[in-house]
Coordinates of C-alpha atoms (C1' of nucleotides) in Angstrom, one line a residue:
Chain X
M1 CA -13.1 39.1 26.7
R2 CA -16.5 38.9 25.3
G3 CA -19.8 39.1 27.1
A4 CA -20.9 35.8 25.6
P5 CA -19.1 32.5 25.1
T6 CA -18.8 32.8 21.3
I7 CA -15.3 31.6 20.8
L8 CA -15.2 27.9 20.2
H9 CA -12.2 25.6 20.6
L10 CA -12.4 22.1 19.1
G11 CA -10.0 19.2 19.6
L12 CA -10.4 15.7 18.5
D13 CA -9.8 13.1 21.3
A14 CA -6.5 11.2 21.0
F15 CA -6.6 11.9 17.3
Y16 CA -4.1 9.7 15.7
A17 CA -4.8 6.7 18.0
A18 CA -8.6 7.2 17.6
A19 CA -8.2 7.3 13.8
E20 CA -6.3 4.0 13.9
Q21 CA -9.0 2.4 16.0
A22 CA -11.7 3.7 13.7
S23 CA -9.7 2.2 10.9
K24 CA -8.9 -1.2 12.5
P25 CA -11.9 -2.8 14.1
R26 CA -9.8 -5.3 16.0
L27 CA -8.1 -2.5 17.9
R28 CA -11.2 -0.8 19.2
G29 CA -11.3 -0.8 23.0
K30 CA -7.6 -1.8 23.1
P31 CA -4.4 0.1 23.9
V32 CA -3.1 1.6 20.8
I33 CA 0.1 3.7 20.5
V34 CA 1.0 5.6 17.4
G35 CA 4.7 6.1 17.2
G36 CA 7.2 4.6 19.7
L37 CA 8.7 2.3 17.1
G38 CA 12.3 1.9 16.4
P39 CA 15.2 2.3 18.9
R40 CA 14.7 6.1 19.3
G41 CA 11.0 6.4 18.6
V42 CA 8.7 8.3 21.0
V43 CA 4.9 8.1 21.4
S44 CA 3.0 10.4 19.1
T45 CA -0.4 9.7 20.5
A46 CA -1.7 7.0 22.9
S47 CA -5.3 5.8 23.0
Y48 CA -7.2 6.3 26.3
E49 CA -6.8 2.6 26.9
A50 CA -3.0 3.0 26.8
R51 CA -3.0 6.1 28.9
V52 CA -4.3 4.0 31.8
F53 CA -0.9 2.4 31.9
G54 CA 0.7 5.9 32.2
V55 CA 1.7 6.2 28.5
H56 CA 1.6 9.7 27.1
S57 CA 2.8 11.8 24.2
A58 CA 6.6 12.3 23.7
M59 CA 7.3 9.3 25.9
A60 CA 10.3 7.1 25.0
Q61 CA 9.9 4.0 27.1
A62 CA 6.3 3.2 26.4
R63 CA 7.1 -0.4 25.7
R64 CA 8.0 -1.0 29.3
L65 CA 4.8 0.3 30.6
C66 CA 2.5 -1.1 28.0
P67 CA 4.2 -4.0 26.2
N68 CA 0.9 -5.4 24.8
A69 CA -0.3 -2.3 23.1
A70 CA -0.5 -2.2 19.3
Y71 CA 2.4 0.0 18.1
L72 CA 1.6 1.6 14.8
T73 CA 3.5 3.8 12.3
P74 CA 1.7 7.1 11.7
R75 CA -0.4 7.4 8.5
F76 CA -0.4 11.1 7.9
S77 CA -2.2 11.0 4.6
L78 CA -5.2 9.6 6.5
Y79 CA -4.9 12.1 9.3
R80 CA -4.8 15.0 6.8
Q81 CA -7.9 13.6 5.0
V82 CA -9.8 13.5 8.3
S83 CA -8.6 17.0 9.1
D84 CA -9.9 18.3 5.8
V85 CA -13.3 17.0 6.5
L86 CA -13.2 18.4 10.0
M87 CA -12.1 21.9 8.9
G88 CA -14.9 21.7 6.3
L89 CA -17.4 21.3 9.1
L90 CA -16.0 24.2 11.0
A91 CA -16.0 26.4 7.9
R92 CA -19.8 26.0 7.8
L93 CA -20.0 27.7 11.3
S94 CA -18.0 30.8 10.5
P95 CA -15.6 32.4 8.1
L96 CA -13.2 32.9 11.0
V97 CA -11.6 29.5 11.6
E98 CA -8.0 29.3 12.9
P99 CA -6.5 25.8 12.7
L100 CA -3.8 25.1 15.4
S101 CA -2.9 21.6 14.1
L102 CA -4.6 18.9 12.1
D103 CA -7.1 18.2 14.8
E104 CA -7.5 21.5 16.6
A105 CA -9.0 24.9 15.8
F106 CA -10.6 28.0 17.1
V107 CA -13.8 29.3 15.6
D108 CA -15.3 32.8 16.0
L109 CA -19.0 32.0 16.2
E110 CA -20.0 35.7 16.3
A111 CA -18.3 36.3 13.0
G112 CA -20.5 33.4 11.8
G113 CA -23.6 35.2 12.8
V114 CA -24.4 33.2 15.9
E115 CA -26.3 35.2 18.4
P116 CA -24.1 36.4 21.3
R117 CA -25.8 34.4 24.0
S118 CA -24.7 31.3 25.9
E119 CA -27.7 29.2 24.8
A120 CA -27.1 29.9 21.1
A121 CA -23.4 29.2 21.4
R122 CA -24.0 26.0 23.3
A123 CA -26.5 24.8 20.7
V124 CA -24.0 25.3 17.9
G125 CA -21.3 23.4 19.9
E126 CA -23.6 20.5 20.6
R127 CA -24.7 20.3 16.9
L128 CA -21.0 20.3 15.9
R129 CA -20.2 17.4 18.2
R130 CA -23.1 15.5 16.8
D131 CA -22.0 16.2 13.2
I132 CA -18.3 15.2 13.8
A133 CA -19.0 11.5 14.3
P134 CA -20.8 10.7 11.1
A135 CA -18.5 12.9 9.0
T136 CA -15.2 11.8 10.4
G137 CA -15.8 8.6 12.4
L138 CA -14.2 10.2 15.4
S139 CA -15.2 12.2 18.5
G140 CA -14.2 15.6 19.5
S141 CA -14.4 17.9 22.5
V142 CA -15.7 21.5 22.5
G143 CA -14.9 24.4 24.7
L144 CA -16.9 27.7 24.6
A145 CA -15.9 30.9 26.3
G146 CA -15.4 34.6 25.8
S147 CA -11.7 34.3 24.9
K148 CA -9.3 32.0 23.2
M149 CA -7.5 31.0 26.3
L150 CA -10.6 30.1 28.2
A151 CA -12.2 28.3 25.2
K152 CA -9.0 26.1 25.1
I153 CA -9.1 25.5 28.8
A154 CA -12.8 24.6 28.5
S155 CA -12.2 22.0 25.8
E156 CA -9.4 20.5 27.8
Q157 CA -11.8 20.0 30.6
A158 CA -14.4 18.6 28.3
K159 CA -12.1 15.8 27.1
P160 CA -12.9 13.1 26.2
D161 CA -16.0 13.5 24.1
G162 CA -17.7 16.4 26.0
L163 CA -18.6 20.1 25.9
V164 CA -17.9 22.7 28.5
V165 CA -19.1 26.3 28.5
I166 CA -17.4 28.9 30.7
E167 CA -19.9 31.6 31.4
P168 CA -18.5 35.1 31.3
G169 CA -18.3 36.3 34.9
T170 CA -17.4 32.9 36.3
E171 CA -13.9 32.7 34.7
M172 CA -11.9 34.1 37.6
A173 CA -13.4 31.8 40.1
L174 CA -12.6 28.9 37.9
L175 CA -9.1 30.0 36.9
G176 CA -7.8 31.3 40.2
P177 CA -7.2 27.9 41.9
M178 CA -5.7 26.3 38.8
S179 CA -2.0 25.6 38.5
V180 CA 0.0 28.1 36.5
R181 CA 0.6 25.3 34.0
A182 CA -3.0 25.5 33.0
I183 CA -2.2 28.7 31.1
P184 CA -1.1 27.9 27.5
G185 CA 2.5 29.0 27.2
V186 CA 3.6 28.1 30.7
G187 CA 5.8 25.1 30.3
P188 CA 8.3 23.5 32.7
A189 CA 10.9 26.3 32.6
P190 CA 8.6 29.3 33.5
A191 CA 6.7 27.1 36.0
E192 CA 9.9 26.4 37.8
A193 CA 10.9 30.0 37.8
L194 CA 7.5 30.9 39.2
R195 CA 7.6 28.1 41.8
R196 CA 10.9 29.5 43.2
A197 CA 9.2 32.8 43.6
G198 CA 6.4 31.2 45.5
I199 CA 3.8 31.4 42.7
H200 CA 1.8 28.3 42.1
T201 CA -1.7 29.2 41.1
V202 CA -3.3 31.5 38.6
A203 CA -4.6 33.7 41.4
E204 CA -1.1 34.2 42.7
L205 CA 0.1 35.1 39.2
A206 CA -2.5 37.9 39.1
E207 CA -1.6 39.1 42.6
A208 CA 2.1 39.2 41.8
G209 CA 1.6 42.1 39.4
E210 CA 3.0 42.7 36.0
A211 CA 6.4 44.2 37.0
E212 CA 7.2 41.1 39.1
L213 CA 6.3 38.7 36.3
V214 CA 8.3 40.7 33.8
R215 CA 11.3 40.5 36.1
L216 CA 10.9 36.8 36.5
L217 CA 10.0 35.8 32.9
G218 CA 11.1 38.6 30.6
K219 CA 9.2 41.4 28.9
A220 CA 7.0 39.7 26.5
H221 CA 6.2 36.6 28.5
G222 CA 5.7 38.4 31.7
A223 CA 3.4 41.0 30.3
S224 CA 1.2 38.5 28.3
L225 CA 1.1 36.1 31.2
F226 CA -0.1 38.8 33.6
A227 CA -2.8 39.8 31.2
L228 CA -4.0 36.1 30.7
A229 CA -3.9 35.4 34.4
S230 CA -6.0 38.5 35.0
G231 CA -8.6 37.2 32.6
R232 CA -7.6 39.7 29.8
D233 CA -7.3 38.0 26.4
E234 CA -8.3 40.0 23.4
R235 CA -6.5 37.9 20.8
P236 CA -8.7 37.6 17.8
V237 CA -9.4 34.4 15.9
V238 CA -7.2 34.7 12.7
A239 CA -8.0 32.7 9.6
D240 CA -5.5 31.9 6.8
R241 CA -2.3 32.3 8.6
D242 CA 0.6 31.7 6.3
A243 CA 3.3 29.3 7.3
K244 CA 6.5 31.0 8.2
S245 CA 8.9 28.1 7.8
V246 CA 9.3 24.6 6.4
S247 CA 11.6 22.1 7.8
V248 CA 12.5 18.4 7.9
E249 CA 14.6 16.5 10.4
D250 CA 15.6 13.0 11.1
T251 CA 17.0 11.2 14.1
S252 CA 19.1 8.3 13.1
D253 CA 18.9 4.9 14.9
E254 CA 22.5 5.2 15.8
D255 CA 24.7 8.3 16.0
L256 CA 26.4 9.3 12.8
T257 CA 30.2 9.9 12.9
D258 CA 31.2 9.5 9.3
R259 CA 31.6 13.0 7.7
S260 CA 30.6 12.0 4.2
R261 CA 27.6 10.2 5.5
V262 CA 26.5 13.4 7.4
Q263 CA 26.9 15.4 4.2
F264 CA 25.0 12.9 2.3
E265 CA 22.1 12.9 4.7
V266 CA 22.0 16.7 4.8
A267 CA 21.7 16.7 1.0
R268 CA 18.7 14.3 1.2
L269 CA 17.1 16.4 3.9
A270 CA 17.5 19.5 1.7
D271 CA 15.8 17.8 -1.1
R272 CA 12.9 16.7 1.0
C273 CA 12.6 20.2 2.5
V274 CA 12.4 21.7 -1.0
E275 CA 9.9 19.1 -2.1
R276 CA 7.6 20.3 0.8
L277 CA 8.3 23.9 0.1
R278 CA 7.3 23.4 -3.5
E279 CA 4.1 21.5 -2.6
A280 CA 3.2 24.5 -0.5
G281 CA 3.8 26.8 -3.5
R282 CA 6.3 28.8 -1.6
S283 CA 10.0 29.8 -1.8
G284 CA 12.3 30.8 1.0
R285 CA 15.3 33.0 1.6
T286 CA 17.1 31.6 4.7
V287 CA 18.4 28.1 4.9
V288 CA 18.9 26.6 8.3
V289 CA 20.8 23.4 9.3
K290 CA 20.3 21.8 12.6
V291 CA 22.5 19.3 14.4
R292 CA 21.7 17.5 17.6
R293 CA 24.9 15.9 18.9
Y294 CA 25.4 12.6 20.8
D295 CA 25.1 14.5 24.1
F296 CA 21.9 16.2 23.0
S297 CA 23.5 19.6 22.6
T298 CA 21.8 21.3 19.7
L299 CA 23.4 23.7 17.1
T300 CA 21.8 25.6 14.3
R301 CA 23.5 27.5 11.5
S302 CA 21.7 29.7 9.0
E303 CA 22.5 31.5 5.8
T304 CA 20.3 34.1 4.2
L305 CA 20.4 34.2 0.4
R306 CA 20.1 37.3 -1.8
G307 CA 16.6 36.3 -2.7
P308 CA 14.0 33.6 -2.1
T309 CA 14.5 30.3 -3.9
D310 CA 12.8 26.9 -4.3
D311 CA 15.7 25.5 -6.2
P312 CA 16.9 22.2 -4.8
S313 CA 20.5 22.7 -5.8
V314 CA 20.7 26.2 -4.2
V315 CA 19.2 24.9 -0.9
R316 CA 21.4 21.8 -1.1
E317 CA 24.6 23.9 -1.6
A318 CA 23.7 26.3 1.2
A319 CA 23.0 23.4 3.5
R320 CA 26.4 21.9 2.5
R321 CA 28.2 25.1 3.3
L322 CA 26.5 25.3 6.7
I323 CA 27.1 21.7 7.7
D324 CA 30.8 22.0 6.6
G325 CA 31.2 24.6 9.3
M326 CA 29.8 22.5 12.1
E327 CA 31.6 20.2 14.4
T328 CA 30.1 16.7 14.2
S329 CA 33.0 14.3 14.8
E330 CA 31.9 13.1 18.1
G331 CA 28.6 11.8 16.8
V332 CA 25.3 13.2 15.5
R333 CA 21.9 11.9 16.5
L334 CA 19.7 14.3 14.5
L335 CA 20.1 16.3 11.4
G336 CA 17.6 18.9 10.1
V337 CA 17.3 21.3 7.1
G338 CA 14.7 24.1 7.1
V339 CA 13.8 27.2 5.1
T340 CA 12.4 30.4 6.6
G341 CA 11.7 33.9 5.2
L342 CA 9.0 32.4 3.0
A343 CA 7.6 34.2 0.0
D344 CA 4.9 33.2 -2.3
Y345 CA 6.5 31.3 -5.1
T346 CA 6.8 33.4 -8.2
Q347 CA 7.3 31.5 -11.4
E348 CA 10.8 32.3 -12.7
D349 CA 11.4 32.7 -16.4
L350 CA 11.4 29.4 -18.3
F351 CA 15.1 29.4 -19.2
A352 CA 16.2 29.8 -15.6
Q353 CA 13.7 27.2 -14.6
A354 CA 15.0 24.8 -17.2
A355 CA 18.6 25.4 -16.2
I356 CA 17.7 24.8 -12.5
E357 CA 16.0 21.5 -13.3
R358 CA 19.0 20.4 -15.3
E359 CA 21.4 21.3 -12.6
A360 CA 19.2 19.5 -10.0
L361 CA 19.2 16.4 -12.1
E362 CA 23.0 16.4 -12.5
E363 CA 23.4 17.1 -8.9
S364 CA 21.2 14.2 -7.8
Q365 CA 23.2 11.9 -10.1
R366 CA 26.4 13.2 -8.6
A367 CA 24.9 12.7 -5.1
Q368 CA 24.1 9.1 -6.0
D369 CA 27.6 8.5 -7.2
E370 CA 28.9 10.0 -4.0
A371 CA 26.7 7.8 -1.9
P372 CA 29.0 6.4 0.8
P373 CA 29.5 2.7 0.8
G374 CA 27.8 0.6 3.4
R375 CA 24.5 2.2 2.7
P376 CA 21.9 0.1 0.9
P377 CA 21.4 1.4 -2.6
D378 CA 17.9 2.8 -1.9
H379 CA 14.9 0.8 -0.9
G380 CA 11.8 2.1 -2.3
R381 CA 12.0 5.8 -1.4
A382 CA 12.1 8.0 -4.4
P383 CA 15.4 9.9 -4.4
G384 CA 13.9 12.8 -6.2
P385 CA 10.9 14.2 -8.0
E386 CA 12.0 12.8 -11.4
S387 CA 11.4 9.2 -10.3
A388 CA 8.1 9.9 -8.6
P389 CA 5.4 9.1 -11.1
Q390 CA 4.5 5.4 -11.2
G391 CA 1.7 4.0 -13.1
P392 CA -0.3 0.9 -12.3
I393 CA 2.2 -1.1 -14.3
S394 CA 5.1 -0.5 -12.0
E395 CA 5.7 -3.7 -10.3
P396 CA 7.6 -4.0 -7.0
S397 CA 11.1 -4.9 -8.1
P398 CA 11.6 -8.5 -7.3
G399 CA 14.4 -9.2 -4.8
L400 CA 14.4 -5.8 -3.2
P401 CA 13.1 -6.1 0.4
R402 CA 10.1 -3.9 1.0
D403 CA 9.3 -2.2 4.2
W404 CA 6.1 -3.5 5.7
L405 CA 5.5 -0.9 8.4
P406 CA 3.2 -1.9 11.2
G407 CA -0.2 -0.3 10.8
H408 CA 0.2 0.5 7.1
D409 CA -2.3 -0.5 4.5
V410 CA -1.9 -3.5 2.1
V411 CA -4.1 -5.3 -0.3
H412 CA -3.9 -9.0 -1.1
A413 CA -5.0 -10.3 -4.5
E414 CA -7.2 -13.0 -2.9
Y415 CA -8.0 -11.7 0.6
G416 CA -8.5 -8.0 -0.2
P417 CA -7.6 -5.0 2.0
G418 CA -5.9 -5.3 5.3
W419 CA -3.1 -3.8 7.5
V420 CA 0.3 -4.9 8.5
Q421 CA 0.3 -6.3 12.0
G422 CA 4.0 -7.0 12.1
S423 CA 6.9 -8.3 10.1
G424 CA 10.3 -10.0 10.6
V425 CA 12.5 -12.9 9.7
G426 CA 11.2 -12.8 6.1
R427 CA 7.5 -12.9 7.0
V428 CA 4.7 -10.3 7.3
T429 CA 1.5 -10.8 9.2
V430 CA -1.6 -9.0 7.8
R431 CA -4.9 -8.6 9.5
F432 CA -7.7 -8.5 6.9
E433 CA -10.4 -6.0 8.0
Q434 CA -11.8 -2.7 6.9
P435 CA -13.1 0.4 8.8
W436 CA -16.7 -0.8 8.3
S437 CA -16.2 -4.6 8.6
A438 CA -16.2 -6.9 11.6
P439 CA -12.8 -7.6 13.3
G440 CA -10.8 -9.6 10.9
R441 CA -8.3 -12.5 11.0
V442 CA -4.6 -12.5 10.5
R443 CA -2.6 -14.4 7.9
T444 CA 1.1 -14.6 7.4
F445 CA 3.0 -14.3 4.1
A446 CA 6.5 -14.2 2.9
V447 CA 7.7 -10.6 2.7
D448 CA 8.1 -10.9 -1.0
D449 CA 4.8 -12.6 -1.7
P450 CA 3.8 -11.2 -5.1
A451 CA 0.1 -11.3 -4.2
L452 CA 0.6 -8.6 -1.5
A453 CA 0.9 -4.9 -2.3
P454 CA 1.0 -1.7 -0.4
A455 CA -2.3 0.3 -0.5
E456 CA -3.7 3.7 0.3
P457 CA -5.7 4.2 3.5
L458 CA -9.4 3.5 3.3
P459 CA -11.7 6.4 4.5
L460 CA -13.0 6.0 8.1
V461 CA -16.5 6.6 7.0
R462 CA -17.9 4.3 4.4
P463 CA -18.5 6.3 1.2
E464 CA -22.1 6.6 0.0
I465 CA -22.7 4.3 -2.9
P466 CA -25.0 6.1 -5.3
P467 CA -28.1 4.0 -6.1
G468 CA -27.6 2.1 -9.3
A469 CA -23.8 2.4 -9.2
P470 CA -21.7 -0.8 -9.3
A471 CA -21.1 -1.9 -5.8
A472 CA -17.4 -2.8 -6.4
S473 CA -14.9 0.0 -6.7
L474 CA -14.6 1.7 -3.4
P475 CA -12.6 4.9 -3.5
T476 CA -9.4 5.1 -1.5
V477 CA -8.5 8.2 0.5
D478 CA -5.7 9.3 -1.8
L479 CA -6.2 9.2 -5.5
G480 CA -2.4 8.6 -5.9
A481 CA -0.7 5.7 -7.5
G482 CA -0.9 2.1 -6.6
G483 CA -4.6 2.1 -5.4
G484 CA -6.1 -1.0 -6.8
V485 CA -8.1 -1.8 -3.6
A486 CA -11.3 -2.5 -5.3
A487 CA -11.1 -6.2 -5.8
G488 CA -13.7 -8.1 -3.8
A489 CA -14.3 -5.2 -1.4
G490 CA -17.9 -5.1 -2.0
G491 CA -19.4 -8.1 -0.3
S492 CA -17.9 -8.2 3.2
A493 CA -19.5 -5.4 5.0
V494 CA -21.1 -6.1 8.3
G495 CA -22.1 -2.8 10.0
G496 CA -23.6 0.1 8.3
Chain F
dT1 C1' 10.6 11.2 31.3
dC2 C1' 17.6 9.8 28.4
dT3 C1' 14.3 12.9 25.4
dG4 C1' 10.4 12.7 17.7
dG5 C1' 9.0 15.9 14.2
dG6 C1' 6.8 19.9 12.7
dG7 C1' 6.0 24.3 13.9
dT8 C1' 5.6 29.2 16.6
dC9 C1' 7.5 33.1 19.2
dC10 C1' 11.0 35.6 22.0
dT11 C1' 15.7 37.3 23.3
dA12 C1' 20.1 39.1 22.6
dG13 C1' 24.2 40.6 20.3
dG14 C1' 26.4 42.5 16.3
dA15 C1' 26.4 44.7 11.7
dC16 C1' 24.9 48.4 9.1
dC17 C1' 22.5 52.6 7.9
dC18 C1' 20.7 57.2 8.6
Chain C
dT1 C1' 36.9 62.6 12.2
dC2 C1' 34.4 61.5 16.4
dT3 C1' 30.1 60.4 19.0
dG4 C1' 25.4 58.9 19.7
dG5 C1' 20.7 57.0 19.1
dG6 C1' 17.3 54.5 16.6
dG7 C1' 15.7 51.2 13.3
dT8 C1' 16.3 47.0 10.8
dC9 C1' 18.4 42.8 9.4
dC10 C1' 20.9 38.7 10.5
dT11 C1' 22.4 34.9 13.5
dA12 C1' 22.0 31.6 17.4
dG13 C1' 19.7 29.7 20.9
dG14 C1' 15.8 28.6 23.9
dA15 C1' 11.0 27.7 25.3
dC16 C1' 6.6 26.1 24.1
dC17 C1' 2.8 23.7 21.6
dC18 C1' 0.5 19.6 19.4

DNA sequence: TCTGGGGTCCTAGGACCC
DNA sequence: TCTGGGGTCCTAGGACCC
């Protein structure tokens, strides 16, 4: 606990939903829900307008409460882009920045040379809030306090779009009457155990004493909770924490019962997991398979290899052995594959590498041959790294239905950039607008209209156009394939 | 509140080694 | 050959967070 509020916690407000509203002028001021699509989808983030209806994160039945909201598919490439900008702003404040998620971080202002006084810390926080809007197009809330826990509680109180400083010396008066749930780490299960023991507030936690809390909640939880409730929190802000695991999982729209289908899906998940592992430049030693059954009971099985690997076929085979030892006959709603025990990737010798790639290729061909019947051949999603690169010439194969996901970006040869508002019965409705344009109008096309193509997200903040540069080509967020957004984008701006 | 997806940390038992 | 304690690794499950 510091004598000055020099630990800063920042969180963007309703991040994903706010990013969608910044992106889509027509949705500003309206209920927007990211996620919640599909028979088993849950809400990822609800805009403040949607929260009025009682919609919140992780909720399954949002549609009943808020049928008129815009339900959108998440666009993680955009959120990551915004996150990079945000973390860049924070890095200017201090070398000690600890990201907690894409939109949340702790910053140690003292390590950044900020004078350890309330006024100085507050000034930095206020400037940060002012800088966030023009840099990201979004708003954030800032908490400042003498410890991580209090800074986080402060920024929670500051939401939306505010700043709260907890002055050292005032924290116990503030904390005491709060519910035990206000302390990060106290979820439903510990809260219930505490309630049965007659403990409801933070003050009662501190009065209960460490021994009692350890008895109720176990050694680690009890001890750390007692310290936090007593206002003791010396946890440092830690930058550059390495990830400890990588995993992917998928809930199917309907429970899977067919054994070969389960095996096939596990192999695909293993490939996706390794893809992500490799992107992170890591390798892992323990392969984990997760199964959630029809009744929501959850099983995991793991296998530790002799050494770390980032070889798709090795991970796939381990996952296959694990799933083969698991009971799935009554129906599986979720399958997952993960890798833990991560090590920094070390380039193996070239022969081994070549052999591995060859094997992976053969394996993926085998997997394709083994694909169980009844499954569409493969719409659009690349089955493996070898088919990934696609130049500007790659046309969408005619006849194959494309997924037009609500909220995703498209570009039309005549009307320019827009986003999918909805699709069905062979038609897709697109709203033509950009982050910096006035609200746009919708048009409807056949799903296979050749003039319509998927596109990368546009940045939320209009990029500066250097004086003298041609006003056309606006950059897209990702420099990946398929861009081609430029045509006609120059003239239609309104704001700015 | 019939419950996603990506993570983190903790607990507890058993194997194994010294 | 028996007994014991401590440390570490592995496995499985559970709780929490965003």
